[in-house]
Amino acid sequence: MIEIEVPVFPDPEHYDQRMATGWFRSGPILVRANLLPLDEQIRGLVQIRLPVDDPTGASRSARRRFRRNRERFRVEFGPAKVDGARSALYEKTKARFMSFVSSALEPLVLGENRDVFDTRECAVFDQDRLVAVSYFDVGREAVAAQLALHDPDYAAYGLGTYTLLEEIDYARTIDAVYYYPGYVVPGQPRFDYKMQIGRVQYLEGSQWRRRATPPRRVRAAERFRAEMKRLGRALRRHGLPDDPKFYAGFWLGLVPEFTDQPYLAGLVVWTLGRTSTGELLLIELTTDPPRYRLTLAAHLDAIDLMEEYDPLGERADAYELRALVEVECLTTGDAAPEIAAAAERATRALDVA
């Protein structure tokens, strides 16, 4: 499942409702997803939240670090700012981010219209030196973490966890009900620090549940990966190329109200070749539930999907980085063997090379 919404005006109650049903913010958009391509793999996502009045508190080590850091550093809260010092911190930090990394800090934090979200910051100083800053959104009853930056010279202080705890403390002062630190990814320990903040709740289906341990898997991601493997085997049996690419522009096809182009919405695409008239013959795999579409498509070169992102380098080979628009959908289905057979017939009928 992947859903995308582009808010155009501030609405704190709507923001609360979205957070409560598993959405998160990425730049100017709100996203609800239980799987995404991260580090060139399909990964399952599990949203977590913490009741602000939770009496159990953070882990013992996190509380100890919190007390020490409060004595060591100066903390300031206020409206979100992007300046030279914060941008420099972003440059030092962004190497640890996964997949697509924004070239600049401002659109990531403030979106296209800074009035849509009530974004604030927690800035941490060692005397006059900015050593960490975290950004978070405030709704009517929800506080949601957005981004945390910290100076690698201060890695020993655990400033990522520290700013989460400072944000939770701030949430109490404004009478927020829930704090949303984002998602965790089963199988990816780099997200586990978020679970040190207290007895978090995990979103499973439409219910928030407390668990002794986080979920070990996300069935939607497992199913999607299985469908990719099924199609790969079926394509090879028909003598067709099995070279799946994660499609960087899938989100364009999920917000049709903002465009007049029939963008593809497949999370993964297999390009089988070009027809004699120049169209691309490809198979796309969409989500919710996974479904195949055998499509004639074309690149839309007027759209640069990477315009606001750092180059992917060697990882670019795993992605389709050009915008794709549909020319004609030849057939759809949820069975890989039938789609592969239809693709083989289409390659002959359309003289695909």
XYZ file of C-alpha atoms in Angstrom:
353
model
C 0.000 0.000 0.000
C 1.231 3.442 -0.946
C -0.893 6.588 -0.825
C 0.201 10.166 -1.402
C -1.463 13.476 -0.583
C -0.303 17.005 -1.350
C -1.749 19.424 1.251
C -2.189 22.984 0.037
C -3.345 24.768 3.220
C -2.749 24.321 6.970
C -5.181 22.035 8.785
C -3.967 20.822 12.214
C -6.955 18.496 12.772
C -6.412 16.845 9.385
C -2.721 16.467 10.192
C -3.603 14.720 13.476
C -5.945 12.345 11.654
C -3.317 11.506 9.062
C -0.681 10.768 11.701
C -3.146 8.591 13.625
C -3.763 6.455 10.525
C -0.122 5.842 9.648
C 0.897 8.715 7.391
C 4.207 10.570 7.519
C 5.570 13.686 5.842
C 8.282 13.775 3.198
C 9.042 17.308 2.033
C 5.823 18.819 0.651
C 3.804 15.565 0.623
C 2.115 13.240 3.086
C 2.685 9.537 2.533
C 1.059 6.378 3.844
C 3.069 3.285 2.965
C 3.826 -0.132 4.400
C 6.613 -0.749 1.879
C 9.102 1.344 -0.045
C 12.371 0.814 -1.935
C 15.139 1.551 0.571
C 18.808 0.784 -0.037
C 17.829 -0.768 -3.384
C 15.479 -3.309 -1.816
C 11.782 -3.441 -1.079
C 11.515 -2.907 2.664
C 8.530 -3.102 4.974
C 7.695 -0.075 7.128
C 6.035 -0.090 10.540
C 4.800 3.204 11.946
C 5.283 3.808 15.657
C 4.013 6.345 18.168
C 4.302 7.137 21.853
C 1.498 8.418 24.090
C 3.016 11.592 25.505
C 1.730 10.802 29.005
C 3.259 7.280 28.949
C 4.407 6.638 32.534
C 7.113 4.079 31.692
C 9.464 6.607 30.109
C 12.505 5.991 27.961
C 15.007 3.208 28.451
C 17.408 3.547 31.378
C 20.393 4.244 29.109
C 18.414 6.850 27.138
C 17.345 8.625 30.348
C 20.909 8.649 31.607
C 22.154 10.107 28.331
C 19.341 12.663 28.376
C 20.387 13.965 31.802
C 24.058 14.144 30.850
C 23.372 15.927 27.592
C 21.117 18.467 29.258
C 23.987 19.372 31.538
C 26.461 19.434 28.650
C 24.537 21.313 25.939
C 22.216 24.276 25.465
C 18.879 23.594 23.735
C 16.642 26.103 21.963
C 13.169 25.522 20.513
C 11.534 27.747 17.924
C 10.116 27.932 14.393
C 12.054 25.853 11.857
C 14.966 27.710 10.272
C 17.307 26.879 7.415
C 20.550 28.839 7.339
C 24.227 28.295 6.640
C 24.961 26.463 9.903
C 21.993 24.126 9.520
C 22.751 23.464 5.862
C 26.361 22.662 6.767
C 25.098 20.197 9.365
C 22.875 18.643 6.712
C 25.867 18.148 4.419
C 27.709 16.374 7.237
C 24.729 14.151 8.044
C 23.035 13.243 4.778
C 25.478 10.467 3.846
C 23.649 8.219 6.333
C 20.260 8.695 4.615
C 18.908 5.897 2.436
C 18.097 5.971 -1.300
C 17.136 9.431 -2.583
C 18.774 12.339 -0.773
C 17.609 15.907 -1.271
C 20.343 18.216 -2.554
C 19.177 21.028 -0.285
C 17.766 21.152 3.221
C 15.040 23.764 2.790
C 12.563 21.875 0.542
C 12.966 18.787 2.701
C 12.107 20.628 5.923
C 9.729 23.352 4.789
C 8.216 21.890 1.632
C 7.128 24.166 -1.177
C 4.967 26.353 1.063
C 6.178 26.743 4.633
C 2.705 27.834 5.782
C 1.157 24.390 5.160
C 2.895 22.662 8.078
C 3.650 24.039 11.548
C 7.292 22.964 11.564
C 9.506 23.721 14.544
C 13.041 22.866 15.535
C 15.101 21.688 18.459
C 18.590 23.192 18.146
C 21.444 21.872 20.288
C 24.503 24.018 20.949
C 27.915 23.362 22.433
C 28.461 26.919 23.623
C 27.931 28.812 20.340
C 28.502 25.858 18.036
C 25.414 24.220 16.508
C 25.983 20.482 16.946
C 22.496 19.109 16.257
C 19.115 20.222 15.029
C 15.912 18.246 14.690
C 12.773 19.335 12.899
C 9.250 18.305 13.863
C 5.671 19.164 12.933
C 2.962 20.178 15.372
C -0.725 19.469 14.818
C -3.545 20.020 17.251
C -2.718 16.970 19.405
C 0.107 15.345 17.455
C 3.828 16.059 17.309
C 5.697 14.251 14.530
C 9.449 14.038 14.005
C 10.676 14.994 10.543
C 14.446 15.077 10.351
C 17.408 14.984 12.727
C 20.869 16.306 11.901
C 23.917 16.037 14.105
C 27.606 16.729 13.890
C 29.539 13.444 13.506
C 32.240 14.889 15.790
C 29.708 14.464 18.604
C 28.633 10.909 17.762
C 29.476 9.683 21.265
C 26.639 11.774 22.728
C 23.808 9.998 20.870
C 22.304 13.294 19.751
C 19.761 11.599 17.470
C 18.079 9.888 20.413
C 18.613 12.949 22.586
C 16.680 15.276 20.261
C 13.812 12.741 20.106
C 13.589 12.891 23.898
C 13.749 16.682 23.885
C 10.913 16.756 21.343
C 8.820 14.480 23.567
C 9.455 16.759 26.534
C 8.441 19.730 24.388
C 5.280 17.862 23.323
C 4.284 17.599 26.973
C 4.649 21.343 27.452
C 2.165 22.045 24.635
C -0.294 19.343 25.832
C 0.159 17.093 22.813
C -1.361 13.605 23.076
C 0.855 11.535 20.769
C 4.421 11.766 19.553
C 5.215 10.150 16.199
C 8.920 9.408 15.607
C 8.254 7.936 12.139
C 8.725 4.324 11.119
C 10.982 1.411 11.898
C 12.105 -1.139 9.320
C 12.240 -4.825 10.314
C 15.685 -6.139 9.506
C 17.271 -2.678 9.577
C 18.796 -2.008 13.041
C 19.666 1.584 12.103
C 16.054 2.545 12.920
C 15.911 0.783 16.275
C 17.103 3.807 18.282
C 13.556 5.168 17.987
C 12.315 2.397 20.254
C 14.404 3.676 23.176
C 11.993 6.546 23.794
C 9.455 4.468 25.746
C 6.821 1.772 25.334
C 5.931 2.657 21.772
C 2.829 1.495 19.950
C 3.103 -0.196 16.540
C 0.548 0.280 13.788
C -0.627 -3.157 12.666
C -3.352 -2.918 10.063
C -5.607 -0.183 11.397
C -4.832 -0.754 15.086
C -2.103 0.645 17.310
C -0.737 -2.063 19.602
C 1.947 -2.269 22.251
C 4.301 -5.208 21.829
C 7.213 -6.592 23.799
C 9.240 -6.731 20.575
C 8.754 -5.012 17.215
C 7.238 -6.928 14.286
C 9.808 -9.080 12.515
C 8.263 -8.759 9.084
C 5.760 -6.828 7.014
C 3.634 -9.183 4.941
C 2.941 -6.609 2.229
C 6.665 -6.241 1.552
C 7.184 -10.006 1.566
C 4.344 -10.471 -0.899
C 5.673 -7.766 -3.187
C 9.176 -9.273 -3.194
C 7.672 -12.694 -3.917
C 5.752 -11.313 -6.907
C 8.952 -9.773 -8.264
C 10.650 -13.175 -8.100
C 7.666 -14.924 -9.731
C 7.673 -12.534 -12.637
C 11.441 -12.813 -13.021
C 11.202 -16.600 -13.319
C 8.303 -16.355 -15.765
C 10.106 -13.836 -17.979
C 13.206 -16.018 -18.139
C 11.114 -19.037 -19.137
C 9.804 -17.000 -22.079
C 13.252 -15.803 -23.058
C 12.549 -12.219 -21.967
C 14.911 -9.969 -19.967
C 14.535 -10.004 -16.193
C 15.996 -6.634 -15.204
C 13.675 -4.970 -12.668
C 14.200 -1.294 -11.864
C 12.718 0.671 -9.012
C 10.794 3.499 -10.641
C 11.762 6.849 -9.117
C 8.633 8.586 -10.418
C 5.986 6.133 -9.204
C 4.532 8.785 -6.903
C 3.541 10.953 -9.890
C 0.966 8.366 -10.877
C -0.546 8.451 -7.394
C -1.498 12.156 -7.484
C -3.427 12.467 -10.783
C -5.279 15.552 -9.550
C -2.033 17.526 -9.807
C -1.125 16.595 -13.379
C -2.622 16.191 -16.822
C -0.183 13.419 -17.764
C -0.929 9.657 -17.488
C 2.143 8.891 -15.385
C 2.910 5.292 -14.509
C 2.392 4.315 -10.876
C 4.325 1.040 -10.793
C 6.835 0.768 -7.970
C 8.973 -1.542 -10.120
C 9.215 -1.772 -13.928
C 10.720 -4.317 -16.322
C 11.557 -2.745 -19.704
C 11.417 -5.398 -22.419
C 12.489 -3.233 -25.375
C 11.175 -0.750 -27.918
C 8.517 -1.291 -30.529
C 9.105 -0.529 -34.184
C 7.279 2.788 -33.649
C 9.458 3.799 -30.684
C 7.290 3.057 -27.635
C 8.687 1.183 -24.651
C 7.135 -2.192 -23.903
C 7.279 -2.732 -20.168
C 5.687 -4.460 -17.240
C 4.963 -2.472 -14.114
C 4.143 -3.909 -10.702
C 1.833 -1.748 -8.623
C 0.916 -2.088 -4.948
C -2.230 -2.631 -2.885
C -2.484 -5.447 -3.846
C 0.439 -6.223 -6.164
C -0.804 -6.159 -9.746
C 0.955 -6.378 -13.099
C 0.337 -4.072 -16.023
C 1.733 -4.749 -19.508
C 2.095 -1.261 -20.913
C 3.293 0.710 -23.888
C 4.998 3.780 -22.451
C 7.243 6.705 -23.310
C 9.821 8.769 -21.469
C 8.746 12.322 -20.654
C 12.059 14.151 -20.811
C 10.506 17.469 -19.741
C 10.378 16.111 -16.186
C 13.696 15.667 -14.386
C 13.037 13.290 -11.506
C 16.509 13.883 -10.064
C 16.492 17.675 -10.275
C 16.336 18.170 -6.508
C 18.360 15.113 -5.471
C 22.007 14.163 -5.171
C 23.336 11.794 -7.866
C 22.961 8.137 -6.957
C 26.347 7.136 -8.363
C 26.753 3.400 -8.811
C 23.338 2.809 -7.230
C 21.629 4.500 -10.199
C 21.657 1.190 -12.093
C 18.950 -0.091 -9.745
C 16.488 2.644 -10.751
C 14.478 3.915 -13.680
C 15.218 7.621 -13.317
C 13.238 9.036 -16.237
C 9.562 9.951 -15.983
C 7.279 7.433 -17.701
C 3.862 8.122 -19.206
C 1.419 5.527 -20.446
C 0.693 5.311 -24.175
C -1.525 2.233 -23.945
C -2.197 -0.442 -21.347
C -2.257 -3.774 -23.188
C -3.414 -5.969 -20.296
C -3.417 -6.307 -16.516
C -3.368 -9.247 -14.163
C -2.200 -10.641 -10.854
C -0.591 -13.840 -12.178
C 3.028 -13.627 -13.321
C 2.928 -16.549 -15.830
C -0.011 -15.053 -17.754
C 1.580 -11.587 -17.888
C 4.898 -13.043 -19.079
C 3.107 -15.035 -21.801
C 1.237 -11.904 -22.905
C 4.527 -10.008 -22.942
C 6.110 -12.611 -25.218
C 3.177 -12.371 -27.638
C 3.392 -8.585 -27.591
C 7.132 -8.602 -28.382
C 6.421 -10.590 -31.544
C 3.320 -8.641 -32.568
C 4.921 -5.246 -32.009
C 8.355 -6.174 -33.345
C 10.074 -5.294 -30.051
C 13.842 -5.080 -30.052
